[in-house]
Amino acid sequence: MQVKPITPEEAKKCREDYIPAEVIEVTNELICKYLSNRRARVTQDELVSEILKRMPNLSSQDLFYHKYLDFEPLFEEAGWNVEYHKPSYGDNFAAFFIFEAK
């Protein structure tokens, strides 16, 4: 049998399955912790710190290299608008996610 290219839908599903459950669990918990008026602001630093507590075999570099924090489409399909804000050169704030109910 000849190998066929992956379809966009198969790739999407594959990517969803690639993100560890611990990443989704921690994100869910932080959304619950910070939810106010259908909106939660979660800092990337706290997210990474909590994930690494549950996955001590990983480093923060591993999280970024494997793109484990690229979970926006999963949460958007679940009913959230997700925005990611990171500082530009000269900005003085920590990166964060905004989760807002659609």
mmCIF file of C-alpha atoms in Angstrom:
data_model
loop_
_atom_site.group_PDB
_atom_site.id
_atom_site.type_symbol
_atom_site.label_atom_id
_atom_site.label_comp_id
_atom_site.label_asym_id
_atom_site.label_seq_id
_atom_site.Cartn_x
_atom_site.Cartn_y
_atom_site.Cartn_z
ATOM 1 C CA MET A 1 0.000 0.000 0.000
ATOM 2 C CA GLN A 2 1.234 3.456 -0.876
ATOM 3 C CA VAL A 3 1.504 6.141 1.788
ATOM 4 C CA LYS A 4 -0.925 9.017 1.261
ATOM 5 C CA PRO A 5 -0.533 12.623 2.372
ATOM 6 C CA ILE A 6 -2.318 13.567 5.550
ATOM 7 C CA THR A 7 -5.514 15.556 5.081
ATOM 8 C CA PRO A 8 -5.993 18.898 6.833
ATOM 9 C CA GLU A 9 -8.641 17.362 9.092
ATOM 10 C CA GLU A 10 -6.357 14.439 9.993
ATOM 11 C CA ALA A 11 -3.505 16.851 10.719
ATOM 12 C CA LYS A 12 -5.765 18.945 12.932
ATOM 13 C CA LYS A 13 -6.834 15.891 14.925
ATOM 14 C CA CYS A 14 -3.240 14.673 15.148
ATOM 15 C CA ARG A 15 -2.125 18.061 16.487
ATOM 16 C CA GLU A 16 -4.903 18.074 19.082
ATOM 17 C CA ASP A 17 -3.817 14.644 20.301
ATOM 18 C CA TYR A 18 -0.183 15.789 20.407
ATOM 19 C CA ILE A 19 -0.730 18.309 23.220
ATOM 20 C CA PRO A 20 -0.369 16.517 26.568
ATOM 21 C CA ALA A 21 -3.442 16.214 28.759
ATOM 22 C CA GLU A 22 -1.566 17.916 31.612
ATOM 23 C CA VAL A 23 -1.318 21.106 29.558
ATOM 24 C CA ILE A 24 -5.080 21.189 29.019
ATOM 25 C CA GLU A 25 -5.778 20.279 32.658
ATOM 26 C CA VAL A 26 -3.580 23.090 34.010
ATOM 27 C CA THR A 27 -5.060 25.581 31.557
ATOM 28 C CA ASN A 28 -8.591 24.558 32.575
ATOM 29 C CA GLU A 29 -7.728 24.993 36.257
ATOM 30 C CA LEU A 30 -6.222 28.430 35.714
ATOM 31 C CA ILE A 31 -9.239 29.533 33.676
ATOM 32 C CA CYS A 32 -11.449 28.481 36.593
ATOM 33 C CA LYS A 33 -9.152 30.242 39.071
ATOM 34 C CA TYR A 34 -9.200 33.551 37.210
ATOM 35 C CA LEU A 35 -12.646 33.534 35.607
ATOM 36 C CA SER A 36 -14.581 36.741 36.170
ATOM 37 C CA ASN A 37 -17.440 38.000 34.025
ATOM 38 C CA ARG A 38 -16.938 35.219 31.452
ATOM 39 C CA ARG A 39 -13.275 36.157 31.018
ATOM 40 C CA ALA A 40 -9.970 34.855 32.417
ATOM 41 C CA ARG A 41 -6.456 36.258 32.123
ATOM 42 C CA VAL A 42 -3.754 33.606 32.547
ATOM 43 C CA THR A 43 -0.072 34.500 32.533
ATOM 44 C CA GLN A 44 2.256 32.359 30.489
ATOM 45 C CA ASP A 45 4.702 32.210 33.422
ATOM 46 C CA GLU A 46 2.135 30.711 35.798
ATOM 47 C CA LEU A 47 0.912 28.326 33.114
ATOM 48 C CA VAL A 48 4.437 27.081 32.391
ATOM 49 C CA SER A 49 5.284 26.810 36.092
ATOM 50 C CA GLU A 50 2.194 24.717 36.863
ATOM 51 C CA ILE A 51 2.681 22.468 33.823
ATOM 52 C CA LEU A 52 6.305 21.790 34.771
ATOM 53 C CA LYS A 53 5.236 20.798 38.296
ATOM 54 C CA ARG A 54 3.089 18.055 36.751
ATOM 55 C CA MET A 55 5.572 17.158 34.038
ATOM 56 C CA PRO A 56 8.968 17.376 35.771
ATOM 57 C CA ASN A 57 10.639 15.443 32.959
ATOM 58 C CA LEU A 58 10.145 18.485 30.685
ATOM 59 C CA SER A 59 11.841 21.871 30.629
ATOM 60 C CA SER A 60 10.252 25.145 29.633
ATOM 61 C CA GLN A 61 12.311 24.945 26.435
ATOM 62 C CA ASP A 62 10.623 21.594 25.684
ATOM 63 C CA LEU A 63 7.185 23.184 26.081
ATOM 64 C CA PHE A 64 8.005 25.839 23.507
ATOM 65 C CA TYR A 65 9.967 23.589 21.166
ATOM 66 C CA HIS A 66 7.093 21.094 20.937
ATOM 67 C CA LYS A 67 4.540 23.937 20.760
ATOM 68 C CA TYR A 68 2.542 22.498 23.652
ATOM 69 C CA LEU A 69 1.135 25.961 24.410
ATOM 70 C CA ASP A 70 -0.368 26.300 20.927
ATOM 71 C CA PHE A 71 -3.722 25.154 22.289
ATOM 72 C CA GLU A 72 -5.870 28.081 21.146
ATOM 73 C CA PRO A 73 -7.834 26.095 18.518
ATOM 74 C CA LEU A 74 -8.831 23.496 21.116
ATOM 75 C CA PHE A 75 -10.245 26.113 23.459
ATOM 76 C CA GLU A 76 -11.863 28.034 20.616
ATOM 77 C CA GLU A 77 -13.708 24.880 19.547
ATOM 78 C CA ALA A 78 -14.840 24.504 23.160
ATOM 79 C CA GLY A 79 -16.474 27.953 23.131
ATOM 80 C CA TRP A 80 -13.736 30.423 24.032
ATOM 81 C CA ASN A 81 -12.204 33.334 22.173
ATOM 82 C CA VAL A 82 -8.498 33.092 22.933
ATOM 83 C CA GLU A 83 -5.990 35.914 22.581
ATOM 84 C CA TYR A 84 -2.275 35.689 23.252
ATOM 85 C CA HIS A 85 -0.365 38.842 24.171
ATOM 86 C CA LYS A 86 3.410 38.968 24.400
ATOM 87 C CA PRO A 87 5.659 41.935 24.950
ATOM 88 C CA SER A 88 7.477 43.539 22.068
ATOM 89 C CA TYR A 89 10.937 44.963 22.419
ATOM 90 C CA GLY A 90 10.844 47.621 25.103
ATOM 91 C CA ASP A 91 7.499 46.516 26.577
ATOM 92 C CA ASN A 92 7.426 45.751 30.268
ATOM 93 C CA PHE A 93 4.799 43.069 30.881
ATOM 94 C CA ALA A 94 4.651 39.296 31.070
ATOM 95 C CA ALA A 95 3.057 37.319 28.253
ATOM 96 C CA PHE A 96 -0.531 36.248 28.916
ATOM 97 C CA PHE A 97 -3.587 34.585 27.448
ATOM 98 C CA ILE A 98 -7.122 35.970 27.558
ATOM 99 C CA PHE A 99 -9.935 33.428 27.477
ATOM 100 C CA GLU A 100 -13.336 34.985 26.873
ATOM 101 C CA ALA A 101 -16.589 33.079 26.500
ATOM 102 C CA LYS A 102 -18.027 33.396 22.997
#
